[in-house]
Amino acid sequence: VAERVLTAVNSGASSLSFVGSGFIVLCYLLFKELRKFSFKLVFYLALSDMCCSFFSIIGDPSKGYFCYAQGYTTHFFCLASFLWTTTIAFTLHRTVVRHKTDVEDLEPMFHLYVWGTSGVMTVIRSIANNHELGTWCWAQTGHTGKVVHFITFYAPLWGAILFNGVTYFQVIRMLNNATRMAVGMSERSYQPDPRSDMKALNRWGYYPLILIGSWFFGTINRIHDVIEPGHKIFWLSVLDVGMAQLMGLFNSIAYGLNSSVRRAIYERLDLPEWSQRWLPKSKSRGQQSELVSL
């Protein structure tokens, strides 16, 4: 019964994430005006989330060695997902705080960093696999396998969370100082819109919380499983699976569904007038992504 419940929760949450991340991928492919470098990183993030969700849906311990393949691919693409969030944070920090304009030249390094790190960690995990199927394809069963799984996934995860948190804190502090200076030095005829600025700042502050919310219960569950391997907590396993597989949906909403995407959809589709409340008012040409707009 517990296995069926976990499978149902996994399939439902993964399906929502697959649809959300797939929508962002589709928008990037359809709308040329979105193909700026900043949104290209969001596209890679959504693509990783979509693959992670897809392979999570098809996993089932009853499928034997097919389950191992699903476990490795899930490990690889989920790792790639949160590593892409660090490239977005790094790009924002390099642009806003360090005032560098060479971020587009770093794209090959981003790919090497994300796919290379994900590949190495997945290979290390596969070496420690003891080939004993438990109730979950992605989780390890032996003590050594559990420790290696924690090292190759959860350690990089919380490193990414720490990096993103520090980076966004520095970006927000920098922009707050710049806004105060602009207000103090500007003439009365110039009236900045602090509400829109703070809305963007608050949204950036939520980005690290997505990873924390998605993987907090999973981290606690892994630690508990190592300490007391014979005692499973069902409700913790449900929260672990459900929240982790919703990461793609959370990322697609936070990173992908910004004003540029909404504007592109509105301009291509004949939407009713009331929908304009949901869409940004301005339609200025060449507006950059919200990641670098300030």
Coordinates of C-alpha atoms in Angstrom, one line a residue:
V1 CA 0.0 0.0 0.0
A2 CA 2.8 2.4 0.9
E3 CA 4.6 1.8 -2.3
R4 CA 1.4 2.4 -4.3
V5 CA 0.8 5.7 -2.5
L6 CA 4.4 6.8 -3.1
T7 CA 4.2 5.9 -6.8
A8 CA 0.9 7.8 -7.2
V9 CA 2.4 10.9 -5.4
N10 CA 5.5 10.7 -7.5
S11 CA 3.5 10.4 -10.8
G12 CA 1.2 13.2 -10.0
A13 CA 3.8 15.7 -8.8
S14 CA 6.2 14.8 -11.7
S15 CA 3.4 15.2 -14.2
L16 CA 2.7 18.8 -12.9
S17 CA 6.4 19.6 -13.1
F18 CA 6.7 18.1 -16.6
V19 CA 3.8 20.2 -17.9
G20 CA 5.1 23.4 -16.2
S21 CA 8.7 23.0 -17.4
G22 CA 7.5 21.8 -20.8
F23 CA 5.5 25.0 -21.2
I24 CA 8.6 27.1 -20.6
V25 CA 10.6 25.1 -23.1
L26 CA 7.8 25.5 -25.7
C27 CA 7.7 29.2 -25.1
Y28 CA 11.4 29.5 -25.7
L29 CA 11.2 27.5 -28.9
L30 CA 8.1 29.4 -30.3
F31 CA 8.9 33.0 -29.3
K32 CA 12.1 34.4 -30.8
E33 CA 11.9 37.5 -28.7
L34 CA 12.6 35.4 -25.6
R35 CA 15.9 34.0 -26.9
K36 CA 18.1 36.3 -24.9
F37 CA 21.0 34.9 -23.0
S38 CA 19.4 35.3 -19.6
F39 CA 16.3 33.4 -20.7
K40 CA 18.4 30.8 -22.5
L41 CA 19.7 29.8 -19.0
V42 CA 16.1 29.5 -17.9
F43 CA 15.4 27.3 -20.9
Y44 CA 18.3 24.9 -19.9
L45 CA 16.9 24.8 -16.4
A46 CA 13.4 24.0 -17.7
L47 CA 14.8 21.4 -20.0
S48 CA 16.6 19.7 -17.2
D49 CA 13.5 19.8 -15.0
M50 CA 11.4 18.3 -17.8
C51 CA 13.8 15.4 -18.3
C52 CA 14.0 14.9 -14.5
S53 CA 10.2 14.8 -14.3
F54 CA 9.8 12.5 -17.3
F55 CA 12.2 9.8 -16.0
S56 CA 10.7 10.1 -12.5
I57 CA 7.3 9.2 -13.9
I58 CA 8.4 6.1 -15.7
G59 CA 10.3 4.7 -12.7
D60 CA 9.0 1.5 -11.0
P61 CA 10.9 -1.0 -8.8
S62 CA 9.1 -3.9 -10.5
K63 CA 10.8 -3.1 -13.8
G64 CA 14.2 -4.5 -12.8
Y65 CA 17.3 -3.1 -14.4
F66 CA 15.1 -0.5 -16.3
C67 CA 14.6 0.9 -12.8
Y68 CA 18.4 1.4 -12.4
A69 CA 18.5 3.3 -15.6
Q70 CA 15.7 5.5 -14.4
G71 CA 17.5 6.1 -11.1
Y72 CA 20.7 7.3 -12.9
T73 CA 18.9 9.5 -15.4
T74 CA 16.8 11.1 -12.6
H75 CA 20.0 11.7 -10.5
F76 CA 21.7 13.3 -13.5
F77 CA 18.9 15.7 -14.6
C78 CA 17.8 16.7 -11.1
L79 CA 21.5 17.5 -10.3
A80 CA 21.6 19.5 -13.6
S81 CA 18.5 21.4 -12.6
F82 CA 19.7 23.0 -9.4
L83 CA 23.2 23.5 -10.9
W84 CA 21.6 25.6 -13.6
T85 CA 20.1 27.8 -10.9
T86 CA 23.6 28.5 -9.7
T87 CA 24.6 29.7 -13.2
I88 CA 21.6 32.1 -13.2
A89 CA 22.6 33.4 -9.8
F90 CA 26.2 33.8 -11.0
T91 CA 25.1 35.6 -14.1
L92 CA 22.9 38.0 -12.2
H93 CA 25.7 38.7 -9.6
R94 CA 28.4 39.2 -12.4
T95 CA 26.1 41.6 -14.2
V96 CA 24.7 43.6 -11.3
V97 CA 27.3 43.5 -8.6
R98 CA 30.6 43.2 -10.7
H99 CA 29.3 45.2 -13.7
K100 CA 30.7 42.7 -16.2
T101 CA 29.3 42.3 -19.7
D102 CA 31.0 39.1 -20.7
V103 CA 28.5 36.6 -19.3
E104 CA 27.4 35.3 -22.8
D105 CA 31.0 34.3 -23.4
L106 CA 30.8 32.0 -20.4
E107 CA 28.0 29.8 -21.8
P108 CA 30.4 26.9 -22.8
M109 CA 31.9 26.9 -19.3
F110 CA 28.4 26.8 -17.9
H111 CA 27.6 23.7 -20.0
L112 CA 30.9 22.0 -19.0
Y113 CA 30.2 22.8 -15.3
V114 CA 26.6 21.6 -15.2
W115 CA 26.7 18.5 -17.5
G116 CA 30.2 17.6 -16.4
T117 CA 29.5 17.8 -12.7
S118 CA 26.2 15.9 -13.1
G119 CA 27.9 13.2 -15.1
V120 CA 30.7 12.7 -12.6
M121 CA 28.4 12.5 -9.6
T122 CA 26.1 10.0 -11.4
V123 CA 29.1 7.8 -12.3
I124 CA 30.2 7.8 -8.7
R125 CA 26.7 7.0 -7.5
S126 CA 26.5 4.1 -9.9
I127 CA 29.8 2.6 -8.6
A128 CA 28.4 2.5 -5.1
N129 CA 25.1 0.9 -6.2
N130 CA 24.6 -2.5 -4.6
H131 CA 21.9 -3.5 -7.1
E132 CA 19.3 -4.2 -4.5
L133 CA 15.9 -2.7 -5.5
G134 CA 14.0 -1.1 -2.7
T135 CA 10.7 0.7 -2.8
W136 CA 12.1 3.5 -4.8
C137 CA 14.2 3.5 -8.0
W138 CA 16.1 6.6 -7.2
A139 CA 16.9 5.8 -3.5
Q140 CA 19.8 3.6 -2.5
T141 CA 19.3 0.6 -0.2
G142 CA 22.7 -0.4 1.2
H143 CA 24.5 1.7 3.9
T144 CA 27.4 2.6 1.6
G145 CA 25.0 3.4 -1.2
K146 CA 23.0 5.7 1.0
V147 CA 26.1 7.6 2.1
V148 CA 27.4 7.9 -1.4
H149 CA 23.9 9.1 -2.6
F150 CA 24.0 11.8 0.1
I151 CA 27.5 12.9 -0.9
T152 CA 26.8 12.9 -4.7
F153 CA 23.4 14.6 -4.5
Y154 CA 22.5 16.3 -1.3
A155 CA 25.9 17.8 -0.6
P156 CA 26.0 19.6 -4.0
L157 CA 22.4 20.5 -3.5
W158 CA 23.0 22.4 -0.2
G159 CA 26.2 23.9 -1.6
A160 CA 24.0 25.3 -4.4
I161 CA 21.5 26.6 -1.9
L162 CA 24.2 28.3 0.1
F163 CA 25.8 29.8 -3.0
N164 CA 22.4 31.1 -4.3
G165 CA 21.5 32.5 -1.0
V166 CA 24.7 34.5 -0.6
T167 CA 24.7 35.6 -4.2
Y168 CA 21.1 36.9 -4.2
F169 CA 21.7 38.6 -0.8
Q170 CA 24.6 40.5 -2.4
V171 CA 22.6 41.4 -5.5
I172 CA 19.6 42.6 -3.4
R173 CA 21.9 44.7 -1.2
M174 CA 23.6 46.2 -4.2
L175 CA 20.3 47.2 -5.9
N176 CA 18.9 48.6 -2.7
N177 CA 21.9 50.8 -2.3
A178 CA 21.7 51.9 -5.9
T179 CA 18.0 52.7 -5.7
R180 CA 18.6 54.9 -2.6
M181 CA 21.4 56.7 -4.3
A182 CA 19.2 57.2 -7.5
V183 CA 16.4 58.6 -5.4
G184 CA 18.7 60.9 -3.5
M185 CA 20.5 62.3 -6.6
S186 CA 17.5 62.5 -9.0
E187 CA 15.6 65.6 -9.7
R188 CA 12.0 65.9 -8.6
S189 CA 10.8 65.3 -12.2
Y190 CA 12.2 61.8 -11.9
Q191 CA 10.1 59.4 -9.9
P192 CA 11.3 55.8 -9.8
D193 CA 8.8 53.1 -9.1
P194 CA 10.0 51.5 -5.9
R195 CA 7.1 49.0 -5.9
S196 CA 8.2 47.3 -9.1
D197 CA 11.8 47.3 -8.0
M198 CA 11.0 45.7 -4.6
K199 CA 8.7 43.2 -6.4
A200 CA 11.7 42.0 -8.4
L201 CA 14.0 42.0 -5.4
N202 CA 11.5 40.0 -3.3
R203 CA 11.1 37.5 -6.2
W204 CA 14.9 37.0 -6.4
G205 CA 15.0 36.4 -2.7
Y206 CA 12.5 33.5 -3.1
Y207 CA 14.6 31.6 -5.6
P208 CA 16.8 29.9 -3.0
L209 CA 13.7 29.0 -1.0
I210 CA 12.5 26.9 -3.9
L211 CA 15.4 24.5 -3.5
I212 CA 15.0 24.5 0.2
G213 CA 11.3 23.8 0.1
S214 CA 11.7 21.1 -2.6
W215 CA 14.5 19.1 -0.9
F216 CA 14.2 19.8 2.8
F217 CA 12.0 16.8 3.6
G218 CA 14.2 14.6 1.3
T219 CA 17.3 15.6 3.1
I220 CA 15.7 14.8 6.5
N221 CA 14.5 11.5 5.2
R222 CA 17.9 10.5 3.8
I223 CA 19.6 11.4 7.2
H224 CA 16.9 9.5 9.1
D225 CA 17.3 6.5 6.7
V226 CA 21.1 6.4 7.3
I227 CA 20.7 6.6 11.1
E228 CA 17.7 4.2 11.4
P229 CA 17.6 2.1 8.2
G230 CA 15.0 -0.3 9.6
H231 CA 12.4 2.4 10.5
K232 CA 10.6 4.2 7.7
I233 CA 8.4 7.2 8.4
F234 CA 5.6 7.1 5.8
W235 CA 4.5 10.7 6.0
L236 CA 8.1 11.9 5.7
S237 CA 8.5 9.7 2.6
V238 CA 5.4 11.2 1.0
L239 CA 6.6 14.8 1.7
D240 CA 10.0 13.8 0.4
V241 CA 8.7 12.4 -2.9
G242 CA 5.9 15.0 -3.4
M243 CA 8.0 18.2 -2.8
A244 CA 11.0 17.0 -4.6
Q245 CA 9.1 16.2 -7.8
L246 CA 7.3 19.6 -7.7
M247 CA 10.7 21.4 -8.1
G248 CA 10.2 21.6 -11.8
L249 CA 6.8 23.3 -11.4
F250 CA 8.1 25.7 -8.9
N251 CA 11.1 26.6 -11.1
S252 CA 8.9 27.1 -14.1
I253 CA 6.6 29.5 -12.2
A254 CA 9.4 31.5 -10.5
Y255 CA 12.1 31.6 -13.3
G256 CA 10.1 31.2 -16.4
L257 CA 6.7 32.8 -16.0
N258 CA 8.0 36.4 -16.0
S259 CA 6.6 39.5 -17.7
S260 CA 8.5 38.9 -20.9
V261 CA 6.9 35.5 -21.3
R262 CA 3.4 36.8 -20.5
R263 CA 3.9 39.6 -22.9
A264 CA 5.0 37.3 -25.7
I265 CA 1.9 35.1 -25.1
Y266 CA -0.4 38.1 -25.1
E267 CA 1.0 39.4 -28.3
R268 CA 0.7 36.1 -30.1
L269 CA -2.8 35.1 -28.8
D270 CA -6.0 37.0 -29.1
L271 CA -6.7 37.1 -25.3
P272 CA -9.7 38.9 -23.7
E273 CA -9.3 42.4 -22.3
W274 CA -9.6 41.2 -18.7
S275 CA -6.4 39.2 -19.1
Q276 CA -4.4 42.5 -19.4
R277 CA -4.5 42.7 -15.6
W278 CA -2.4 39.6 -15.5
L279 CA 0.0 41.0 -18.1
P280 CA 2.6 43.8 -17.8
K281 CA 1.4 47.2 -18.9
S282 CA 4.5 48.3 -20.7
K283 CA 5.3 46.9 -24.1
S284 CA 8.7 48.5 -24.7
R285 CA 10.8 47.0 -27.4
G286 CA 14.0 45.2 -26.6
Q287 CA 13.1 44.8 -23.0
Q288 CA 15.5 42.4 -21.4
S289 CA 14.5 39.6 -19.1
E290 CA 13.6 40.3 -15.5
L291 CA 16.8 38.7 -14.4
V292 CA 18.8 41.7 -15.6
S293 CA 16.2 44.4 -16.0
L294 CA 17.3 46.4 -13.0

